[in-house]
PDB file of C-alpha atoms in Angstrom:
ATOM      1  CA  MET A 518     120.501 191.478 117.992  1.00 57.00           C
ATOM      2  CA  ASN A 519     117.298 189.288 119.496  1.00 67.00           C
ATOM      3  CA  ASN A 520     115.501 191.617 121.708  1.00 84.00           C
ATOM      4  CA  ILE A 521     112.116 190.146 122.763  1.00 91.00           C
ATOM      5  CA  VAL A 522     109.096 192.121 122.250  1.00 91.00           C
ATOM      6  CA  ARG A 523     107.639 193.109 125.530  1.00 90.00           C
ATOM      7  CA  GLU A 524     104.810 195.020 124.401  1.00 93.00           C
ATOM      8  CA  THR A 525     101.014 193.688 123.494  1.00 93.00           C
ATOM      9  CA  ALA A 526      99.945 194.021 120.384  1.00 94.00           C
ATOM     10  CA  SER A 527      97.444 196.380 121.918  1.00 94.00           C
ATOM     11  CA  GLU A 528     100.491 198.009 122.716  1.00 94.00           C
ATOM     12  CA  ILE A 529     101.951 197.927 119.342  1.00 96.00           C
ATOM     13  CA  ARG A 530      98.955 199.060 117.627  1.00 95.00           C
ATOM     14  CA  ALA A 531      98.408 202.183 119.330  1.00 95.00           C
ATOM     15  CA  MET A 532     102.240 202.647 118.603  1.00 94.00           C
ATOM     16  CA  SER A 533     101.051 202.620 114.757  1.00 95.00           C
ATOM     17  CA  ARG A 534      98.226 204.705 114.825  1.00 95.00           C
ATOM     18  CA  ILE A 535     100.568 207.468 116.506  1.00 94.00           C
ATOM     19  CA  LYS A 536     102.428 207.071 113.354  1.00 94.00           C
ATOM     20  CA  LEU A 537      99.786 206.909 110.947  1.00 95.00           C
ATOM     21  CA  LYS A 538      98.283 209.581 112.285  1.00 93.00           C
ATOM     22  CA  GLY A 539      97.606 212.511 108.723  1.00 90.00           C
ATOM     23  CA  ASN A 540      99.640 209.437 107.314  1.00 94.00           C
ATOM     24  CA  TRP A 541      96.544 206.842 106.259  1.00 94.00           C
ATOM     25  CA  VAL A 542      96.605 208.249 102.553  1.00 94.00           C
ATOM     26  CA  MET A 543      99.924 208.552 101.696  1.00 94.00           C
ATOM     27  CA  VAL A 544     100.897 204.820 103.413  1.00 95.00           C
ATOM     28  CA  PHE A 545      97.487 203.477 101.963  1.00 95.00           C
ATOM     29  CA  LEU A 546      99.244 204.262  98.503  1.00 95.00           C
ATOM     30  CA  GLY A 547     102.408 202.716  99.396  1.00 95.00           C
ATOM     31  CA  CYS A 548      99.990 198.860 100.472  1.00 95.00           C
ATOM     32  CA  LEU A 549      97.657 200.498  96.880  1.00 94.00           C
ATOM     33  CA  LEU A 550     101.176 200.564  95.110  1.00 95.00           C
ATOM     34  CA  PHE A 551     102.378 197.475  96.125  1.00 96.00           C
ATOM     35  CA  TYR A 552      99.516 195.327  95.609  1.00 92.00           C
ATOM     36  CA  VAL A 553      98.565 196.461  91.973  1.00 91.00           C
ATOM     37  CA  LEU A 554     102.711 195.612  91.487  1.00 93.00           C
ATOM     38  CA  SER A 555     102.084 192.135  92.996  1.00 92.00           C
ATOM     39  CA  SER A 556      98.774 191.071  92.738  1.00 88.00           C
ATOM     40  CA  THR A 557      96.632 192.766  90.074  1.00 83.00           C
ATOM     41  CA  VAL A 558      99.331 192.636  87.138  1.00 88.00           C
ATOM     42  CA  PRO A 559      99.625 188.936  87.136  1.00 86.00           C
ATOM     43  CA  LEU A 560      95.901 188.812  87.392  1.00 79.00           C
ATOM     44  CA  ALA A 561      96.268 191.137  84.355  1.00 79.00           C
ATOM     45  CA  LEU A 562      98.267 189.066  82.883  1.00 82.00           C
ATOM     46  CA  ASP A 563      96.746 185.750  82.762  1.00 78.00           C
ATOM     47  CA  GLY A 564      94.020 187.885  80.817  1.00 71.00           C
ATOM     48  CA  PHE A 565      95.691 188.214  78.077  1.00 73.00           C
ATOM     49  CA  PHE A 566      98.400 185.731  78.183  1.00 73.00           C
ATOM     50  CA  PRO A 567      95.908 182.345  79.936  1.00 69.00           C
ATOM     51  CA  PRO A 568      98.009 179.327  80.992  1.00 65.00           C
ATOM     52  CA  ASN A 569      97.539 176.361  79.407  1.00 64.00           C
ATOM     53  CA  SER A 570      95.495 173.479  80.773  1.00 60.00           C
ATOM     54  CA  VAL A 571      97.487 170.103  80.447  1.00 58.00           C
ATOM     55  CA  TYR A 572      95.207 166.563  81.031  1.00 53.00           C
ATOM     56  CA  ASN A 573      97.275 164.013  82.860  1.00 55.00           C
ATOM     57  CA  GLU A 574      95.377 160.531  82.039  1.00 58.00           C
ATOM     58  CA  ALA A 575      97.486 158.869  84.983  1.00 55.00           C
ATOM     59  CA  MET A 576      95.581 161.306  87.578  1.00 53.00           C
ATOM     60  CA  ASP A 577      92.358 161.870  85.451  1.00 55.00           C
ATOM     61  CA  VAL A 578      92.780 165.858  86.065  1.00 57.00           C
ATOM     62  CA  THR A 579      93.660 168.640  84.433  1.00 56.00           C
ATOM     63  CA  ILE A 580      97.014 170.555  85.310  1.00 56.00           C
ATOM     64  CA  THR A 581      97.323 174.214  85.351  1.00 58.00           C
ATOM     65  CA  VAL A 582     100.864 175.128  83.658  1.00 54.00           C
ATOM     66  CA  GLY A 583     101.500 178.463  85.011  1.00 57.00           C
ATOM     67  CA  GLY A 584     102.549 181.319  82.206  1.00 76.00           C
ATOM     68  CA  ILE A 585     104.160 185.003  82.000  1.00 84.00           C
ATOM     69  CA  SER A 586     102.572 185.951  84.986  1.00 83.00           C
ATOM     70  CA  GLY A 587     103.420 182.730  87.195  1.00 84.00           C
ATOM     71  CA  ILE A 588     107.370 184.034  86.317  1.00 88.00           C
ATOM     72  CA  TYR A 589     106.147 187.040  86.857  1.00 89.00           C
ATOM     73  CA  SER A 590     105.079 186.336  90.654  1.00 90.00           C
ATOM     74  CA  VAL A 591     108.998 184.474  90.895  1.00 91.00           C
ATOM     75  CA  VAL A 592     111.098 186.737  89.352  1.00 93.00           C
ATOM     76  CA  LEU A 593     109.540 189.816  91.186  1.00 95.00           C
ATOM     77  CA  THR A 594     107.700 189.453  94.478  1.00 95.00           C
ATOM     78  CA  GLY A 595     111.350 189.689  96.031  1.00 96.00           C
ATOM     79  CA  ALA A 596     111.836 192.550  95.275  1.00 97.00           C
ATOM     80  CA  PHE A 597     108.654 194.404  95.548  1.00 97.00           C
ATOM     81  CA  GLN A 598     108.410 193.000  99.001  1.00 97.00           C
ATOM     82  CA  VAL A 599     112.026 194.490  99.762  1.00 97.00           C
ATOM     83  CA  GLY A 600     110.656 197.791  98.159  1.00 97.00           C
ATOM     84  CA  LEU A 601     107.777 197.442 100.439  1.00 97.00           C
ATOM     85  CA  CYS A 602     109.521 197.274 103.983  1.00 97.00           C
ATOM     86  CA  ALA A 603     112.322 199.618 102.518  1.00 97.00           C
ATOM     87  CA  PHE A 604     108.502 202.201 102.026  1.00 97.00           C
ATOM     88  CA  MET A 605     107.650 200.769 105.212  1.00 97.00           C
ATOM     89  CA  LEU A 606     110.949 201.892 107.196  1.00 97.00           C
ATOM     90  CA  ALA A 607     111.509 205.635 105.867  1.00 96.00           C
ATOM     91  CA  PHE A 608     107.938 205.826 107.254  1.00 96.00           C
ATOM     92  CA  PHE A 609     107.984 204.190 110.621  1.00 95.00           C
ATOM     93  CA  ARG A 610     111.746 205.690 111.065  1.00 93.00           C
ATOM     94  CA  ARG A 611     111.711 208.783 109.765  1.00 88.00           C
ATOM     95  CA  ASN A 612     108.212 209.739 108.349  1.00 89.00           C
ATOM     96  CA  GLU A 613     109.698 210.107 104.874  1.00 90.00           C
ATOM     97  CA  ILE A 614     106.807 208.956 102.536  1.00 89.00           C
ATOM     98  CA  ASN A 615     108.373 208.195  98.820  1.00 93.00           C
ATOM     99  CA  LEU A 616     106.630 205.527  97.401  1.00 95.00           C
ATOM    100  CA  GLY A 617     109.710 205.585  94.986  1.00 95.00           C
ATOM    101  CA  TYR A 618     110.814 203.093  97.835  1.00 96.00           C
ATOM    102  CA  ILE A 619     108.873 200.627  96.694  1.00 96.00           C
ATOM    103  CA  PHE A 620     111.039 199.579  93.291  1.00 96.00           C
ATOM    104  CA  SER A 621     114.390 200.003  96.066  1.00 95.00           C
ATOM    105  CA  GLY A 622     114.237 196.238  95.345  1.00 95.00           C
ATOM    106  CA  PHE A 623     114.971 196.197  91.849  1.00 96.00           C
ATOM    107  CA  GLU A 624     119.244 197.961  92.908  1.00 95.00           C
ATOM    108  CA  TYR A 625     119.914 194.587  94.836  1.00 95.00           C
ATOM    109  CA  PHE A 626     117.672 192.773  92.540  1.00 96.00           C
ATOM    110  CA  LEU A 627     119.879 189.172  92.419  1.00 96.00           C
ATOM    111  CA  LYS A 628     119.364 189.154  96.289  1.00 97.00           C
ATOM    112  CA  THR A 629     115.882 189.979  96.249  1.00 97.00           C
ATOM    113  CA  LEU A 630     115.146 186.792  93.772  1.00 97.00           C
ATOM    114  CA  GLY A 631     117.369 184.932  95.927  1.00 97.00           C
ATOM    115  CA  LEU A 632     116.147 185.828  99.373  1.00 97.00           C
ATOM    116  CA  PHE A 633     112.180 184.678  97.958  1.00 97.00           C
ATOM    117  CA  LEU A 634     112.918 181.674  96.168  1.00 96.00           C
ATOM    118  CA  VAL A 635     115.669 180.537  99.377  1.00 96.00           C
ATOM    119  CA  MET A 636     112.147 181.308 101.587  1.00 95.00           C
ATOM    120  CA  SER A 637     110.006 179.847  99.506  1.00 95.00           C
ATOM    121  CA  LEU A 638     111.946 176.483  99.722  1.00 94.00           C
ATOM    122  CA  PHE A 639     112.449 176.423 103.223  1.00 94.00           C
ATOM    123  CA  ILE A 640     109.377 177.200 104.037  1.00 93.00           C
ATOM    124  CA  ALA A 641     107.898 174.364 101.251  1.00 92.00           C
ATOM    125  CA  LEU A 642     110.414 172.036 102.512  1.00 92.00           C
ATOM    126  CA  TRP A 643     109.025 172.395 105.979  1.00 90.00           C
ATOM    127  CA  SER A 644     105.449 172.425 105.269  1.00 89.00           C
ATOM    128  CA  LEU A 645     106.332 168.768 103.574  1.00 88.00           C
ATOM    129  CA  LEU A 646     106.800 167.852 107.213  1.00 81.00           C
ATOM    130  CA  LEU A 647     103.332 169.063 108.066  1.00 80.00           C
ATOM    131  CA  VAL A 648     101.281 172.576 108.017  1.00 82.00           C
ATOM    132  CA  ILE A 649     102.416 173.338 111.591  1.00 87.00           C
ATOM    133  CA  PRO A 650     106.154 173.341 111.228  1.00 86.00           C
ATOM    134  CA  GLY A 651     105.455 174.696 107.798  1.00 89.00           C
ATOM    135  CA  ILE A 652     104.056 178.022 109.758  1.00 91.00           C
ATOM    136  CA  ILE A 653     105.946 178.256 112.550  1.00 92.00           C
ATOM    137  CA  ALA A 654     109.249 178.521 109.294  1.00 93.00           C
ATOM    138  CA  ALA A 655     106.861 181.133 107.810  1.00 94.00           C
ATOM    139  CA  PHE A 656     107.321 182.866 111.131  1.00 95.00           C
ATOM    140  CA  ARG A 657     110.787 182.485 111.498  1.00 95.00           C
ATOM    141  CA  TYR A 658     111.513 183.837 108.163  1.00 96.00           C
ATOM    142  CA  SER A 659     109.397 186.628 108.689  1.00 96.00           C
ATOM    143  CA  GLN A 660     111.393 189.338 109.251  1.00 97.00           C
ATOM    144  CA  ALA A 661     114.648 188.497 106.247  1.00 97.00           C
ATOM    145  CA  PHE A 662     112.973 190.656 103.572  1.00 98.00           C
ATOM    146  CA  TYR A 663     113.093 193.413 106.687  1.00 97.00           C
ATOM    147  CA  ILE A 664     117.070 192.948 107.288  1.00 97.00           C
ATOM    148  CA  LEU A 665     117.702 193.355 103.765  1.00 97.00           C
ATOM    149  CA  ALA A 666     115.778 196.674 103.252  1.00 97.00           C
ATOM    150  CA  ASP A 667     117.399 197.995 105.751  1.00 96.00           C
ATOM    151  CA  ASP A 668     120.747 196.760 104.925  1.00 96.00           C
ATOM    152  CA  PRO A 669     121.456 195.875 101.382  1.00 96.00           C
ATOM    153  CA  SER A 670     124.640 194.775 102.077  1.00 96.00           C
ATOM    154  CA  LYS A 671     123.620 191.484 103.695  1.00 96.00           C
ATOM    155  CA  GLY A 672     123.420 188.588 101.649  1.00 96.00           C
ATOM    156  CA  VAL A 673     120.727 186.074 101.666  1.00 96.00           C
ATOM    157  CA  MET A 674     121.493 183.787 104.470  1.00 96.00           C
ATOM    158  CA  GLN A 675     122.611 186.112 106.517  1.00 97.00           C
ATOM    159  CA  CYS A 676     119.102 187.469 105.893  1.00 97.00           C
ATOM    160  CA  ILE A 677     117.791 184.078 107.088  1.00 97.00           C
ATOM    161  CA  LYS A 678     119.641 183.525 109.761  1.00 96.00           C
ATOM    162  CA  GLU A 679     119.000 187.178 111.729  1.00 96.00           C
ATOM    163  CA  SER A 680     115.588 186.484 110.974  1.00 97.00           C
ATOM    164  CA  LYS A 681     115.713 183.108 112.755  1.00 95.00           C
ATOM    165  CA  GLU A 682     117.771 184.251 115.674  1.00 94.00           C
ATOM    166  CA  MET A 683     115.022 187.453 116.038  1.00 95.00           C
ATOM    167  CA  MET A 684     112.161 185.448 116.022  1.00 95.00           C
ATOM    168  CA  ILE A 685     113.596 183.628 119.105  1.00 94.00           C
ATOM    169  CA  GLY A 686     111.196 184.345 121.655  1.00 93.00           C
ATOM    170  CA  ASN A 687     109.189 186.795 119.511  1.00 95.00           C
ATOM    171  CA  LYS A 688     106.593 183.970 117.348  1.00 95.00           C
ATOM    172  CA  MET A 689     103.958 183.577 119.328  1.00 94.00           C
ATOM    173  CA  LYS A 690     104.583 187.701 119.772  1.00 95.00           C
ATOM    174  CA  LEU A 691     104.276 188.031 116.097  1.00 95.00           C
ATOM    175  CA  PHE A 692     101.190 185.326 115.667  1.00 96.00           C
ATOM    176  CA  THR A 693      98.956 187.416 118.707  1.00 96.00           C
ATOM    177  CA  LEU A 694      99.683 190.590 116.965  1.00 96.00           C
ATOM    178  CA  GLY A 695      98.521 189.132 113.427  1.00 95.00           C
ATOM    179  CA  VAL A 696      95.677 187.579 114.935  1.00 95.00           C
ATOM    180  CA  SER A 697      94.568 190.918 116.301  1.00 96.00           C
ATOM    181  CA  PHE A 698      93.530 192.292 112.886  1.00 96.00           C
ATOM    182  CA  ILE A 699      90.905 189.858 112.187  1.00 95.00           C
ATOM    183  CA  GLY A 700      88.191 192.759 113.326  1.00 94.00           C
ATOM    184  CA  TRP A 701      89.436 194.518 110.712  1.00 93.00           C
ATOM    185  CA  LEU A 702      89.963 192.442 108.140  1.00 93.00           C
ATOM    186  CA  LEU A 703      86.316 191.278 108.391  1.00 95.00           C
ATOM    187  CA  VAL A 704      84.894 194.663 108.504  1.00 94.00           C
ATOM    188  CA  ALA A 705      87.330 194.909 105.251  1.00 92.00           C
ATOM    189  CA  LEU A 706      85.297 191.729 103.331  1.00 92.00           C
ATOM    190  CA  ALA A 707      81.881 192.496 104.373  1.00 93.00           C
ATOM    191  CA  VAL A 708      83.057 195.953 102.793  1.00 91.00           C
ATOM    192  CA  ALA A 709      84.366 194.257  99.744  1.00 88.00           C
ATOM    193  CA  PHE A 710      81.735 191.513  99.443  1.00 89.00           C
ATOM    194  CA  LEU A 711      79.092 194.673  98.999  1.00 90.00           C
ATOM    195  CA  ILE A 712      82.091 196.588  96.702  1.00 87.00           C
ATOM    196  CA  SER A 713      81.821 193.215  94.461  1.00 84.00           C
ATOM    197  CA  SER A 714      78.600 192.770  94.343  1.00 84.00           C
ATOM    198  CA  GLY A 715      77.660 196.060  93.387  1.00 86.00           C
ATOM    199  CA  ILE A 716      80.292 195.846  90.669  1.00 81.00           C
ATOM    200  CA  THR A 717      78.941 192.772  88.785  1.00 79.00           C
ATOM    201  CA  LEU A 718      75.139 193.788  89.494  1.00 78.00           C
ATOM    202  CA  VAL A 719      76.173 196.719  87.503  1.00 74.00           C
ATOM    203  CA  PHE A 720      78.266 195.772  84.526  1.00 74.00           C
ATOM    204  CA  SER A 721      77.683 191.993  84.456  1.00 68.00           C
ATOM    205  CA  SER A 722      75.192 192.377  81.619  1.00 67.00           C
ATOM    206  CA  PHE A 723      78.181 193.786  79.448  1.00 69.00           C
ATOM    207  CA  VAL A 724      81.393 191.577  81.000  1.00 68.00           C
ATOM    208  CA  ASN A 725      81.764 187.833  82.084  1.00 66.00           C
ATOM    209  CA  PHE A 726      84.139 188.240  85.003  1.00 61.00           C
ATOM    210  CA  GLU A 727      84.038 184.893  84.989  1.00 65.00           C
ATOM    211  CA  GLU A 728      85.606 184.687  81.368  1.00 62.00           C
ATOM    212  CA  ASN A 729      87.365 187.666  80.906  1.00 62.00           C
ATOM    213  CA  GLY A 730      90.567 187.740  82.673  1.00 62.00           C
ATOM    214  CA  VAL A 731      91.453 191.478  82.508  1.00 70.00           C
ATOM    215  CA  ALA A 732      87.531 192.548  83.922  1.00 73.00           C
ATOM    216  CA  TYR A 733      88.276 189.820  86.939  1.00 73.00           C
ATOM    217  CA  ALA A 734      91.405 191.861  87.785  1.00 74.00           C
ATOM    218  CA  VAL A 735      89.631 194.860  87.534  1.00 78.00           C
ATOM    219  CA  LEU A 736      87.042 193.659  90.023  1.00 79.00           C
ATOM    220  CA  GLN A 737      89.859 192.205  92.233  1.00 78.00           C
ATOM    221  CA  PHE A 738      91.802 195.813  92.583  1.00 81.00           C
ATOM    222  CA  PHE A 739      88.439 197.604  93.402  1.00 85.00           C
ATOM    223  CA  THR A 740      86.841 195.025  96.225  1.00 87.00           C
ATOM    224  CA  SER A 741      91.012 194.985  97.475  1.00 85.00           C
ATOM    225  CA  LEU A 742      90.863 198.575  98.037  1.00 88.00           C
ATOM    226  CA  PRO A 743      89.038 198.066 101.436  1.00 90.00           C
ATOM    227  CA  SER A 744      91.403 195.127 102.908  1.00 91.00           C
ATOM    228  CA  LEU A 745      94.548 197.987 101.689  1.00 92.00           C
ATOM    229  CA  VAL A 746      93.197 200.414 104.214  1.00 93.00           C
ATOM    230  CA  VAL A 747      93.501 197.682 106.937  1.00 94.00           C
ATOM    231  CA  ALA A 748      97.356 196.521 105.200  1.00 94.00           C
ATOM    232  CA  ALA A 749      98.356 200.067 105.835  1.00 95.00           C
ATOM    233  CA  TYR A 750      97.360 199.560 109.495  1.00 96.00           C
ATOM    234  CA  ILE A 751      98.583 195.862 109.636  1.00 96.00           C
ATOM    235  CA  GLN A 752     101.993 196.769 107.679  1.00 97.00           C
ATOM    236  CA  THR A 753     102.837 199.662 110.052  1.00 97.00           C
ATOM    237  CA  SER A 754     102.661 198.107 113.126  1.00 97.00           C
ATOM    238  CA  MET A 755     104.580 194.910 111.449  1.00 97.00           C
ATOM    239  CA  THR A 756     107.391 197.083 111.228  1.00 97.00           C
ATOM    240  CA  ALA A 757     106.704 199.026 115.056  1.00 96.00           C
ATOM    241  CA  PHE A 758     107.240 195.046 115.749  1.00 97.00           C
ATOM    242  CA  TYR A 759     110.322 194.372 113.833  1.00 96.00           C
ATOM    243  CA  ASP A 760     112.234 197.421 114.952  1.00 96.00           C
ATOM    244  CA  LEU A 761     111.356 196.475 118.543  1.00 95.00           C
ATOM    245  CA  ALA A 762     112.455 192.983 117.990  1.00 94.00           C
ATOM    246  CA  SER A 763     115.443 194.491 116.016  1.00 92.00           C
ATOM    247  CA  GLY A 764     116.058 197.053 119.155  1.00 87.00           C
ATOM    248  CA  VAL A 765     116.514 200.102 117.014  1.00 87.00           C
ATOM    249  CA  LEU A 766     112.719 200.959 119.062  1.00 81.00           C
ATOM    250  CA  ILE A 767     112.470 201.275 122.445  1.00 73.00           C
ATOM    251  CA  ALA A 768     108.899 201.690 123.840  1.00 62.00           C
ATOM    252  CA  GLU A 769     109.124 203.475 126.878  1.00 59.00           C
ATOM    253  CA  PRO A 770     105.980 203.276 130.171  1.00 53.00           C
ATOM    254  CA  LYS A 771     103.907 205.840 128.109  1.00 50.00           C
ATOM    255  CA  ASN A 772     104.753 203.317 124.248  1.00 47.00           C
ATOM    256  CA  ASP A 773     106.731 206.856 123.588  1.00 49.00           C
ATOM    257  CA  PRO A 774     108.905 205.637 121.022  1.00 49.00           C
ATOM    258  CA  ILE A 775     112.563 206.419 121.291  1.00 43.00           C
ATOM    259  CA  TRP A 776     115.074 205.662 118.180  1.00 42.00           C
ATOM    260  CA  ASP A 777     119.205 205.068 119.780  1.00 39.00           C
TER     261      ASP A 777
END
C-alpha cells in the first residue's frame, strides 16, 4: 500500500524521541551490535587475512582484491540489515527490545542474501547511467529490507516491487528526513575526531594503526560510538517513516501515534 507521508521531518523526529525516551541505551546497543557484525568484524578479518594486491601492468594500477572480509560482507550484510529492521520494528511497535532480533534474518537467510544481491545489482545498474539515477534507485528500494522483516513470507521481487510502490511520492520526504540529521552527524564526527586523536596520541608509541589491521578495527570501533548514538535516533525515525508510508502508523494532529 502506498501512503503519502504528510508529516514533516521535525514531526517524525518528535515521534522518534517519544519512543526513545527511556530506551536510548537499548536501541543504541542494538545499533552497536549491528555495527560490530557488519563493519568491525570485516575490518578485523582484513587484519587477520589481508586482501591481496595485484598489479595491473596494462592499466599501471594496483588493484586490491577482497578476501575473506569481502565474502563475509556480501554473504551476511542482507541478513544483518533485515535483522536490524526486525529489531527496530519490534521496538517501535511493541516496545519490545530483544537483541536477538538482529540475528532473525538468518531464519530466512537465502531471501536476505537474494534481496541484498538484487538490490545491489539494480542500484549499480542505475548508477552506470549517472550518480543521480543511482541515488534515486537507492531511495526507491530503501524499504525492501523493512518489508521482508515485516513479512518474511514475501519473496525478493515482491519486496522490491512493494518498496517501489511505497516510495512513489515519498522519496523527497525520506531525503529531507535524512538531511535533517546533518547537524547531529557533524557533532558526532567532531566527538569521534577527538576520540580518535586521543587514542592515537596515547597508543601510537605502542601500535601502528596504519599497519595493524586488528588495531585499526578497534580504533574504528571506539571512534564510531558517537555516530551510533545518532544512528539510534536515525533508525528510529526511519522506522517511523516506514510505518507511516506503509499505513501501519497514523499520526494525529498532535503527533500521537495510533496503530490500526
